[in-house]
């Protein structure tokens, strides 16, 4: 997202492309994807990438210094001016709270809870990647659905949901499904989330129970962050990501659990836009360095 | 394991080698491994593989017909006589119960519960492979330990167990541990089981709780088999595998849970030897076909 100057809220251009996750697509593809998105945004705005004076990029995995360095080099090779690389969580937090205290829970493909208090202390829970973290995420929900439907079948129960999961994975039959589940590379369980969501909306109790548990897991993660940073102090909690945005069951369960565990918390009731957060952050830092 | 004839219990020879799991090592390596083990057993017995008149092979994954076919061809290319390929679970069950009814729970790298009642009806639960099945197995225990210790660290607690898991995986530090957990091919979580076992024995509460839960998961699996095949009828339950054999916590928790869930069940108190089960089965089938 491109913006003209510090005092305007107008968006000049936006671009999107395929994945620029270095860990997954490699450096060359990541650079191409980033460049494509930036050039699209610049074309819309009628500016050259070299005219940009300050960039804030919120990038998954950039808590790892080697990822942050690679991404910084990629961004600098494309745009002019100053460049700041932060985590994707940071820009979502920025849009939610700016420099104020708060807690954000993000649940998309993966999941994470992150917070900052008035003293500037931060804490994070989760987000260490499937299969040993990311509870309540799309990957977690997909894998739990497979697990639950396999168990149901073992127990001799009808499993329409299992058939839908088999089809979604593209397996030819049950045996092939099992082969695929154990194949390398592993199944991307997050692709099963829409199947679970749709089944729940059609009244499937197993699917609904998994979504309800997902909300509970996310509330548990937020609860640990709140306990570490805010104890019994009031705190505002933002949510973001496809799982929370698209499932009323997850939202409902999350809200109920978080209120029960942390009565001092209040849910922030507005959509979070990480791109706007990155803009805000670039603008603030630009003001600070040009002052 | 080799035996001379139908009426003797004497073992003539035994052989072992590396993995003959076709899915993992490929057909050529599987054949070499099988041949090495068979030739070792035959050398001890002073017989040629071609002199063998009946073979029963209990092989992981042979419920899948394409695996069973490949293994049958491999075995036939080495030994003479009749060949029967069955699952690894079948030969463990054979040693536990012969042709009688019963339920067996196996927990090693993976986990499965299997049973057969007086009518000859069978049922299985679990064993569909990690990461969506195999609850209570070595893989499950290892992954749960990583999950729990990551969560403990997120909550700001000391995690000596986490450091031990990091070292066992061979990671250089925490960041490298996270990279390894998300790498392809995936970490073999079963290799972490000894670390969890040892930590529990030294008094680590997190490790002990995971082992206790593993026993509960295994009892739950057995409970489903019992419910399907025996309802309220008395049933004998056998256990087998490294996880159950080496952990008193798993055994204790399993015993307590299974007795609570299924008061009509009685634990079989003897060691199960799948190789002896295969011999029994070969002997019985040989008698049947030569009668």
Coordinates of C-alpha atoms in Angstrom, one line a residue:
Chain A
X1 CA 0.0 0.0 0.0
X2 CA 1.4 3.4 -1.0
X3 CA 0.7 6.8 0.6
X4 CA 1.7 10.3 -0.5
X5 CA 2.7 12.1 2.7
X6 CA 2.5 12.2 6.5
X7 CA -0.8 14.0 6.8
X8 CA -2.9 12.3 4.3
X9 CA -4.9 9.2 4.7
X10 CA -5.3 8.6 1.0
X11 CA -4.1 5.3 -0.4
X12 CA -2.4 5.8 -3.8
X13 CA -1.9 2.3 -4.8
X14 CA -1.9 -1.4 -3.7
X15 CA -0.4 -4.5 -5.3
X16 CA -0.5 -8.2 -4.6
X17 CA 1.3 -11.2 -6.0
X18 CA 2.2 -14.8 -5.1
X19 CA 4.1 -15.8 -1.9
X20 CA 7.3 -13.9 -1.0
X21 CA 8.0 -16.3 1.9
X22 CA 11.7 -16.9 1.5
X23 CA 11.6 -20.1 3.5
X24 CA 9.1 -21.6 1.1
X25 CA 9.7 -20.2 -2.4
X26 CA 13.4 -19.3 -2.2
X27 CA 15.1 -16.0 -2.5
X28 CA 14.7 -15.5 -6.3
X29 CA 10.9 -16.2 -6.3
X30 CA 10.4 -14.1 -3.2
X31 CA 12.2 -11.2 -4.9
X32 CA 10.1 -11.5 -8.1
X33 CA 6.9 -11.7 -6.0
X34 CA 7.8 -8.6 -3.9
X35 CA 8.9 -6.7 -7.0
X36 CA 5.7 -7.5 -8.8
X37 CA 3.5 -6.3 -5.9
X38 CA 5.6 -3.1 -5.5
X39 CA 5.5 -2.3 -9.2
X40 CA 1.8 -2.8 -9.3
X41 CA 1.3 -0.4 -6.4
X42 CA 3.7 2.1 -7.9
X43 CA 2.0 1.9 -11.3
X44 CA -1.4 2.7 -9.7
X45 CA 0.2 5.6 -7.8
X46 CA 2.1 6.9 -10.8
X47 CA 5.5 6.9 -9.0
X48 CA 8.7 5.0 -9.4
X49 CA 9.8 2.6 -6.6
X50 CA 13.0 4.7 -6.3
X51 CA 10.9 7.8 -5.3
X52 CA 9.6 6.1 -2.2
X53 CA 11.2 7.7 0.9
X54 CA 10.2 5.3 3.7
X55 CA 9.1 1.7 3.6
X56 CA 7.8 -0.4 6.5
X57 CA 7.4 -4.1 5.6
X58 CA 5.6 -6.6 7.9
X59 CA 6.9 -10.0 7.0
X60 CA 6.2 -13.5 8.4
X61 CA 9.2 -15.1 10.0
X62 CA 11.2 -11.9 10.3
X63 CA 11.7 -12.4 14.0
X64 CA 14.5 -14.7 12.6
X65 CA 17.4 -12.4 11.9
X66 CA 18.5 -14.3 8.8
X67 CA 15.0 -14.0 7.2
X68 CA 14.8 -10.3 8.2
X69 CA 18.2 -9.7 6.5
X70 CA 17.3 -11.4 3.3
X71 CA 14.0 -9.5 3.1
X72 CA 15.7 -6.2 3.9
X73 CA 18.1 -6.8 1.0
X74 CA 15.3 -7.7 -1.3
X75 CA 13.2 -4.6 -0.4
X76 CA 16.2 -2.2 -0.6
X77 CA 17.1 -3.6 -4.1
X78 CA 13.6 -2.4 -5.2
X79 CA 12.7 0.8 -3.4
X80 CA 14.5 4.0 -2.5
X81 CA 14.7 5.6 1.0
X82 CA 14.7 4.1 4.4
X83 CA 13.5 0.5 5.0
X84 CA 12.2 -1.0 8.1
X85 CA 11.5 -4.8 8.3
X86 CA 9.1 -5.9 11.1
X87 CA 7.0 -9.0 11.8
X88 CA 3.6 -9.4 10.2
X89 CA 2.2 -9.4 13.8
X90 CA 3.8 -6.0 14.4
X91 CA 1.9 -4.2 11.6
X92 CA -1.4 -5.9 12.6
X93 CA -0.7 -4.7 16.2
X94 CA 0.1 -1.2 14.9
X95 CA -3.2 -0.9 13.2
X96 CA -5.0 -2.1 16.3
X97 CA -3.3 -0.1 18.9
X98 CA -0.6 2.2 17.4
X99 CA 1.7 2.9 20.3
X100 CA -0.9 2.1 23.0
X101 CA -1.0 -1.2 25.0
X102 CA -3.1 -4.1 23.9
X103 CA -3.2 -7.8 22.9
X104 CA -3.8 -9.1 19.4
X105 CA -4.7 -12.7 18.4
X106 CA -4.1 -13.7 14.8
X107 CA -5.5 -16.9 13.4
X108 CA -5.0 -17.6 9.7
X109 CA -2.9 -20.5 8.3
X110 CA -1.0 -20.3 11.6
X111 CA -1.9 -18.6 14.9
X112 CA -0.2 -16.3 17.4
X113 CA -1.1 -14.1 20.4
X114 CA 1.0 -11.0 21.0
X115 CA 0.8 -8.1 23.4
X116 CA 2.6 -5.0 24.6
X117 CA 1.9 -3.2 27.9
X118 CA 2.3 0.4 29.0
X119 CA 5.9 -0.2 30.1
X120 CA 6.7 -1.4 26.6
X121 CA 7.1 -5.0 27.7
X122 CA 6.0 -7.5 25.0
X123 CA 5.0 -11.2 25.1
X124 CA 4.1 -13.7 22.4
X125 CA 2.4 -17.2 22.6
X126 CA 2.3 -19.7 19.8
X127 CA 3.2 -19.2 16.1
X128 CA 6.0 -21.7 16.2
X129 CA 4.7 -23.5 13.2
X130 CA 2.6 -26.6 12.7
X131 CA 2.7 -29.5 13.9
X132 CA 3.8 -28.4 17.5
X133 CA 2.2 -25.0 17.8
X134 CA -0.4 -22.8 16.0
X135 CA -3.3 -24.1 18.0
X136 CA -6.7 -22.8 16.7
X137 CA -5.2 -22.0 13.3
X138 CA -6.5 -23.1 9.9
X139 CA -3.8 -25.9 9.9
X140 CA -4.8 -27.0 13.4
X141 CA -8.5 -27.0 12.5
X142 CA -7.8 -29.0 9.3
X143 CA -5.7 -31.6 11.1
X144 CA -8.1 -31.9 14.0
X145 CA -10.9 -32.5 11.5
X146 CA -9.0 -35.3 9.9
X147 CA -8.1 -36.7 13.3
X148 CA -11.7 -36.6 14.6
X149 CA -13.2 -38.1 11.4
X150 CA -10.7 -41.0 11.4
X151 CA -11.6 -41.6 15.0
X152 CA -15.4 -41.5 14.2
X153 CA -14.9 -44.0 11.4
X154 CA -12.9 -46.2 13.7
X155 CA -15.8 -46.1 16.1
X156 CA -18.2 -47.2 13.3
X157 CA -20.0 -43.9 12.8
X158 CA -21.1 -42.3 9.5
X159 CA -18.6 -39.7 8.4
X160 CA -19.8 -37.5 5.6
X161 CA -17.2 -34.9 6.7
X162 CA -14.5 -37.5 6.2
X163 CA -15.6 -38.0 2.6
X164 CA -15.5 -34.2 2.0
X165 CA -11.9 -34.0 3.5
X166 CA -10.8 -36.9 1.3
X167 CA -12.2 -35.1 -1.8
X168 CA -10.7 -31.8 -0.8
X169 CA -7.2 -33.3 -0.4
X170 CA -7.7 -34.8 -3.9
X171 CA -7.3 -38.4 -2.7
X172 CA -9.0 -41.1 -4.8
X173 CA -10.3 -43.1 -1.9
X174 CA -9.7 -43.8 1.8
X175 CA -6.5 -45.8 1.3
X176 CA -5.1 -43.1 -0.9
X177 CA -6.1 -40.5 1.7
X178 CA -4.0 -42.3 4.3
X179 CA -1.1 -42.5 1.9
X180 CA -1.4 -38.8 1.3
X181 CA -1.6 -37.9 5.0
X182 CA 1.7 -39.8 5.5
X183 CA 3.4 -38.5 2.3
X184 CA 6.3 -36.1 2.1
X185 CA 5.8 -33.2 1.6
X186 CA 3.0 -33.2 4.2
X187 CA -0.6 -32.2 3.5
X188 CA -1.4 -28.5 3.9
X189 CA -4.1 -28.9 6.5
X190 CA -5.1 -25.3 6.3
X191 CA -6.7 -26.0 2.9
X192 CA -9.2 -28.1 4.8
X193 CA -10.5 -25.2 6.9
X194 CA -13.2 -24.1 4.4
X195 CA -14.5 -27.7 4.4
X196 CA -14.8 -27.7 8.2
X197 CA -16.4 -24.2 8.1
X198 CA -18.9 -25.2 5.5
X199 CA -19.7 -28.5 7.3
X200 CA -20.3 -26.6 10.6
X201 CA -22.6 -24.1 8.8
X202 CA -24.6 -27.1 7.5
X203 CA -25.0 -28.4 11.1
X204 CA -22.2 -31.0 11.4
X205 CA -21.6 -31.3 15.1
X206 CA -18.0 -32.6 14.8
X207 CA -17.0 -29.6 12.7
X208 CA -18.7 -27.1 15.0
X209 CA -17.0 -28.6 18.1
X210 CA -13.6 -28.3 16.4
X211 CA -14.3 -24.6 15.6
X212 CA -15.5 -24.1 19.2
X213 CA -12.3 -25.6 20.5
X214 CA -10.2 -23.5 18.1
X215 CA -11.8 -20.4 19.7
X216 CA -10.9 -21.8 23.1
X217 CA -7.3 -22.5 22.2
X218 CA -6.9 -18.9 20.8
X219 CA -8.4 -17.5 24.0
X220 CA -6.0 -19.6 26.0
X221 CA -3.1 -18.2 24.1
X222 CA -4.4 -14.6 24.6
X223 CA -4.9 -15.4 28.3
X224 CA -1.2 -16.3 28.8
X225 CA -0.2 -13.0 27.1
X226 CA -2.7 -11.0 29.3
X227 CA -1.5 -12.8 32.4
X228 CA 2.2 -12.0 31.7
X229 CA 1.7 -8.4 30.7
X230 CA -1.5 -7.1 32.3
X231 CA -2.3 -9.3 35.3
X232 CA -5.6 -7.8 36.5
X233 CA -5.3 -4.5 34.7
X234 CA -7.9 -3.7 31.9
X235 CA -6.7 -4.6 28.4
X236 CA -8.1 -4.3 24.9
X237 CA -7.9 -7.4 22.7
X238 CA -7.9 -7.3 18.9
X239 CA -8.4 -10.2 16.6
X240 CA -7.3 -10.7 13.0
X241 CA -7.0 -13.4 10.3
X242 CA -9.2 -15.6 8.1
X243 CA -10.1 -18.2 10.7
X244 CA -11.5 -15.6 13.2
X245 CA -13.0 -13.4 10.4
X246 CA -14.9 -16.1 8.7
X247 CA -16.1 -18.3 11.6
X248 CA -18.8 -16.9 13.9
X249 CA -18.4 -20.1 16.0
X250 CA -14.6 -19.4 16.5
X251 CA -15.4 -15.7 17.3
X252 CA -18.2 -16.7 19.7
X253 CA -16.2 -19.3 21.5
X254 CA -13.1 -16.9 21.7
X255 CA -15.2 -14.1 23.1
X256 CA -16.9 -16.2 25.7
X257 CA -13.6 -17.9 26.8
X258 CA -11.6 -14.7 26.9
X259 CA -14.2 -12.9 29.0
X260 CA -14.4 -15.9 31.4
X261 CA -10.6 -16.2 31.8
X262 CA -9.8 -12.5 31.8
X263 CA -12.9 -10.4 32.9
X264 CA -10.7 -7.2 32.7
X265 CA -10.3 -7.7 28.9
X266 CA -12.5 -5.9 26.3
X267 CA -12.7 -7.0 22.7
X268 CA -11.8 -4.4 20.1
X269 CA -14.7 -4.2 17.7
X270 CA -13.2 -3.1 14.4
X271 CA -11.5 -4.7 11.5
X272 CA -7.7 -4.8 11.6
X273 CA -5.8 -3.9 8.4
X274 CA -2.1 -4.8 8.7
X275 CA -1.2 -2.8 5.5
X276 CA -2.7 0.4 7.1
X277 CA -0.6 -0.5 10.2
X278 CA 2.6 -0.6 8.1
X279 CA 1.7 2.8 6.6
X280 CA 1.1 4.2 10.1
X281 CA 4.4 2.9 11.3
X282 CA 6.3 4.2 8.2
X283 CA 4.7 7.6 8.7
X284 CA 5.5 7.8 12.4
X285 CA 9.1 6.6 11.9
X286 CA 9.5 9.0 9.0
X287 CA 8.3 11.9 11.1
X288 CA 10.7 10.9 13.9
X289 CA 13.7 10.6 11.6
X290 CA 12.9 13.8 9.6
X291 CA 12.1 15.9 12.6
Chain B
X1 CA 12.5 -66.6 13.6
X2 CA 12.9 -70.2 12.3
X3 CA 11.3 -73.3 13.7
X4 CA 11.9 -77.0 12.7
X5 CA 8.4 -78.5 12.8
X6 CA 4.9 -78.3 14.0
X7 CA 5.3 -79.9 17.4
X8 CA 8.5 -78.3 18.6
X9 CA 8.8 -75.0 20.4
X10 CA 12.5 -74.7 19.8
X11 CA 13.8 -71.7 17.9
X12 CA 16.4 -72.6 15.4
X13 CA 17.6 -69.2 14.3
X14 CA 16.8 -65.5 14.4
X15 CA 18.0 -62.6 12.3
X16 CA 17.6 -58.8 12.3
X17 CA 18.6 -56.0 9.9
X18 CA 17.8 -52.5 9.0
X19 CA 14.3 -51.3 8.0
X20 CA 12.4 -53.3 5.3
X21 CA 9.6 -50.8 5.2
X22 CA 9.0 -50.4 1.5
X23 CA 7.3 -47.0 1.9
X24 CA 10.4 -45.6 3.6
X25 CA 13.4 -47.3 2.2
X26 CA 12.2 -48.4 -1.3
X27 CA 11.8 -51.8 -2.8
X28 CA 15.5 -52.6 -3.3
X29 CA 16.7 -51.7 0.2
X30 CA 13.7 -53.5 1.7
X31 CA 14.6 -56.6 -0.2
X32 CA 18.2 -56.4 0.9
X33 CA 17.2 -55.9 4.5
X34 CA 14.7 -58.8 4.4
X35 CA 17.2 -61.1 2.7
X36 CA 19.9 -60.2 5.3
X37 CA 17.7 -61.1 8.2
X38 CA 16.5 -64.3 6.6
X39 CA 20.0 -65.4 5.7
X40 CA 21.2 -64.7 9.2
X41 CA 18.3 -66.8 10.7
X42 CA 19.0 -69.6 8.2
X43 CA 22.7 -69.6 8.9
X44 CA 22.1 -70.0 12.6
X45 CA 19.7 -72.9 11.8
X46 CA 21.9 -74.5 9.3
X47 CA 19.2 -74.5 6.6
X48 CA 18.8 -72.9 3.2
X49 CA 16.0 -70.3 2.7
X50 CA 14.7 -72.6 -0.1
X51 CA 14.2 -75.4 2.4
X52 CA 11.6 -73.4 4.3
X53 CA 8.1 -74.9 3.8
X54 CA 5.9 -72.2 5.3
X55 CA 6.4 -68.5 6.1
X56 CA 4.2 -66.1 7.9
X57 CA 5.4 -62.5 7.7
X58 CA 3.9 -59.8 9.9
X59 CA 4.5 -56.5 8.1
X60 CA 3.6 -52.9 9.0
X61 CA 1.4 -51.3 6.4
X62 CA 0.4 -54.6 4.8
X63 CA -3.3 -53.8 5.2
X64 CA -2.6 -51.8 2.1
X65 CA -2.8 -54.3 -0.7
X66 CA 0.0 -52.7 -2.8
X67 CA 2.3 -53.0 0.1
X68 CA 1.3 -56.6 0.8
X69 CA 1.9 -57.5 -2.8
X70 CA 5.3 -56.0 -2.9
X71 CA 6.3 -57.7 0.3
X72 CA 4.9 -61.1 -0.8
X73 CA 7.0 -60.9 -4.0
X74 CA 10.1 -60.0 -1.9
X75 CA 9.6 -62.8 0.5
X76 CA 8.8 -65.4 -2.3
X77 CA 12.0 -64.4 -4.1
X78 CA 13.9 -65.4 -1.0
X79 CA 12.2 -68.4 0.7
X80 CA 10.7 -71.6 -0.6
X81 CA 7.2 -73.0 0.3
X82 CA 4.0 -71.2 1.1
X83 CA 4.0 -67.5 2.1
X84 CA 1.4 -65.6 4.1
X85 CA 1.7 -61.9 4.5
X86 CA -0.3 -60.4 7.4
X87 CA -0.1 -57.1 9.4
X88 CA 2.3 -56.6 12.3
X89 CA -0.7 -56.3 14.5
X90 CA -2.0 -59.7 13.5
X91 CA 1.1 -61.6 14.7
X92 CA 1.1 -59.7 18.0
X93 CA -2.5 -60.6 18.4
X94 CA -1.8 -64.2 17.5
X95 CA 0.8 -64.5 20.2
X96 CA -1.6 -62.9 22.7
X97 CA -4.8 -64.8 21.9
X98 CA -4.2 -67.3 19.2
X99 CA -7.6 -68.0 17.7
X100 CA -9.4 -66.8 20.9
X101 CA -11.1 -63.4 21.3
X102 CA -9.3 -60.4 22.8
X103 CA -8.1 -56.9 22.3
X104 CA -4.5 -55.8 21.8
X105 CA -3.1 -52.2 22.1
X106 CA 0.3 -51.6 20.6
X107 CA 2.3 -48.4 21.2
X108 CA 5.7 -48.0 19.8
X109 CA 6.6 -45.4 17.2
X110 CA 2.9 -45.4 16.2
X111 CA -0.1 -46.8 18.0
X112 CA -3.1 -49.0 17.3
X113 CA -5.8 -50.9 19.1
X114 CA -7.2 -54.1 17.5
X115 CA -9.6 -56.7 18.6
X116 CA -11.5 -59.9 17.5
X117 CA -14.6 -61.3 19.2
X118 CA -16.0 -64.9 19.4
X119 CA -17.9 -64.3 16.2
X120 CA -14.7 -63.5 14.3
X121 CA -15.7 -59.8 13.9
X122 CA -12.7 -57.5 14.1
X123 CA -12.2 -53.7 14.7
X124 CA -9.3 -51.4 14.8
X125 CA -8.7 -47.9 16.1
X126 CA -5.8 -45.6 15.3
X127 CA -2.6 -46.4 13.5
X128 CA -3.3 -44.1 10.5
X129 CA 0.1 -42.4 10.9
X130 CA 1.3 -39.3 12.5
X131 CA 0.3 -36.4 12.5
X132 CA -3.5 -37.2 12.5
X133 CA -3.6 -40.5 14.4
X134 CA -1.3 -42.6 16.6
X135 CA -2.3 -41.0 19.8
X136 CA -0.3 -42.2 22.8
X137 CA 2.6 -43.4 20.5
X138 CA 6.2 -42.4 20.7
X139 CA 5.7 -39.9 18.0
X140 CA 2.6 -38.4 19.8
X141 CA 4.5 -38.2 23.1
X142 CA 7.5 -36.5 21.5
X143 CA 5.4 -34.0 19.7
X144 CA 3.3 -33.3 22.8
X145 CA 6.5 -32.7 24.8
X146 CA 7.7 -30.1 22.2
X147 CA 4.2 -28.5 22.2
X148 CA 4.0 -28.4 26.0
X149 CA 7.5 -27.0 26.5
X150 CA 7.1 -24.3 23.8
X151 CA 3.9 -23.3 25.6
X152 CA 5.7 -23.3 29.0
X153 CA 8.4 -21.1 27.5
X154 CA 5.8 -18.7 26.1
X155 CA 4.3 -18.5 29.6
X156 CA 7.7 -17.5 30.9
X157 CA 8.5 -20.7 32.8
X158 CA 11.8 -22.4 33.1
X159 CA 12.0 -25.3 30.6
X160 CA 14.9 -27.7 31.3
X161 CA 13.0 -30.3 29.3
X162 CA 12.9 -27.9 26.3
X163 CA 16.7 -27.7 26.4
X164 CA 16.9 -31.5 26.4
X165 CA 14.6 -31.8 23.4
X166 CA 16.6 -29.1 21.5
X167 CA 19.8 -31.1 22.1
X168 CA 18.2 -34.5 21.2
X169 CA 17.0 -33.1 17.9
X170 CA 20.5 -31.9 17.3
X171 CA 19.5 -28.2 17.0
X172 CA 22.2 -25.6 17.8
X173 CA 19.8 -23.3 19.6
X174 CA 16.2 -22.3 20.1
X175 CA 15.9 -20.6 16.7
X176 CA 17.5 -23.5 14.9
X177 CA 15.1 -25.8 16.8
X178 CA 12.1 -23.9 15.4
X179 CA 13.6 -24.1 11.9
X180 CA 14.1 -27.9 12.3
X181 CA 10.5 -28.4 13.6
X182 CA 9.3 -26.7 10.4
X183 CA 11.7 -28.3 8.0
X184 CA 11.1 -30.9 5.4
X185 CA 11.4 -33.8 6.0
X186 CA 9.7 -33.5 9.4
X187 CA 11.4 -34.3 12.7
X188 CA 10.9 -37.9 13.8
X189 CA 9.2 -37.1 17.1
X190 CA 9.5 -40.7 18.3
X191 CA 13.2 -40.1 18.8
X192 CA 12.2 -37.7 21.6
X193 CA 10.4 -40.4 23.6
X194 CA 13.5 -41.5 25.6
X195 CA 14.0 -37.9 26.6
X196 CA 10.5 -37.6 27.9
X197 CA 10.7 -40.9 29.7
X198 CA 14.0 -40.0 31.4
X199 CA 12.7 -36.5 32.4
X200 CA 9.6 -38.1 33.9
X201 CA 11.8 -40.6 35.9
X202 CA 13.8 -37.6 37.2
X203 CA 10.5 -36.0 38.4
X204 CA 9.6 -33.6 35.6
X205 CA 5.9 -33.0 36.0
X206 CA 5.2 -32.0 32.4
X207 CA 6.9 -35.2 31.1
X208 CA 4.9 -37.3 33.6
X209 CA 1.7 -35.7 32.7
X210 CA 2.3 -36.4 29.0
X211 CA 3.0 -40.1 29.7
X212 CA -0.1 -40.2 31.9
X213 CA -2.2 -38.7 29.0
X214 CA -0.6 -41.2 26.6
X215 CA -1.9 -44.1 28.7
X216 CA -5.3 -42.5 28.7
X217 CA -5.3 -42.1 24.9
X218 CA -4.4 -45.7 24.5
X219 CA -7.1 -46.8 26.9
X220 CA -9.6 -44.7 24.9
X221 CA -8.6 -46.4 21.7
X222 CA -9.0 -49.9 23.3
X223 CA -12.3 -48.7 24.8
X224 CA -13.7 -48.1 21.4
X225 CA -12.7 -51.5 20.2
X226 CA -14.2 -53.1 23.3
X227 CA -17.4 -51.1 22.8
X228 CA -17.7 -52.2 19.2
X229 CA -16.9 -55.9 19.7
X230 CA -17.6 -56.9 23.2
X231 CA -20.2 -54.4 24.7
X232 CA -20.5 -55.5 28.3
X233 CA -19.0 -59.0 27.8
X234 CA -15.7 -59.9 29.6
X235 CA -12.6 -59.4 27.5
X236 CA -8.9 -59.9 27.8
X237 CA -6.7 -56.9 26.8
X238 CA -3.0 -57.4 25.8
X239 CA -0.4 -54.6 25.4
X240 CA 2.7 -54.5 23.4
X241 CA 5.4 -52.0 22.2
X242 CA 8.2 -49.9 23.5
X243 CA 6.1 -47.1 24.9
X244 CA 4.0 -49.4 27.1
X245 CA 6.9 -51.7 27.9
X246 CA 9.3 -49.0 29.0
X247 CA 7.0 -46.6 30.9
X248 CA 5.4 -47.5 34.2
X249 CA 3.5 -44.2 34.1
X250 CA 1.9 -45.2 30.7
X251 CA 1.1 -48.7 32.0
X252 CA -0.4 -47.4 35.2
X253 CA -2.5 -44.8 33.5
X254 CA -3.6 -47.2 30.8
X255 CA -4.6 -49.8 33.4
X256 CA -6.5 -47.4 35.5
X257 CA -8.3 -45.8 32.6
X258 CA -9.2 -49.1 30.9
X259 CA -10.6 -50.6 34.1
X260 CA -12.6 -47.4 34.7
X261 CA -14.0 -47.3 31.2
X262 CA -14.5 -51.1 30.7
X263 CA -14.9 -52.8 34.1
X264 CA -15.4 -56.1 32.2
X265 CA -11.9 -56.0 30.8
X266 CA -8.9 -57.8 32.3
X267 CA -5.3 -57.0 31.4
X268 CA -3.3 -60.0 30.1
X269 CA -0.2 -60.1 32.2
X270 CA 2.5 -61.5 30.0
X271 CA 5.0 -60.3 27.4
X272 CA 3.8 -60.4 23.8
X273 CA 6.2 -61.7 21.2
X274 CA 5.1 -61.0 17.6
X275 CA 7.8 -63.3 16.1
X276 CA 6.4 -66.2 18.2
X277 CA 2.9 -65.2 17.0
X278 CA 4.1 -65.5 13.3
X279 CA 5.5 -68.9 14.0
X280 CA 2.3 -70.1 15.7
X281 CA 0.3 -68.8 12.7
X282 CA 2.6 -70.5 10.2
X283 CA 2.4 -73.7 12.1
X284 CA -1.4 -73.6 12.4
X285 CA -1.8 -72.8 8.7
X286 CA 0.7 -75.4 7.7
X287 CA -1.2 -78.0 9.7
X288 CA -4.4 -76.9 8.1
X289 CA -3.1 -77.0 4.5
X290 CA -1.1 -80.2 4.9
X291 CA -4.0 -82.0 6.7

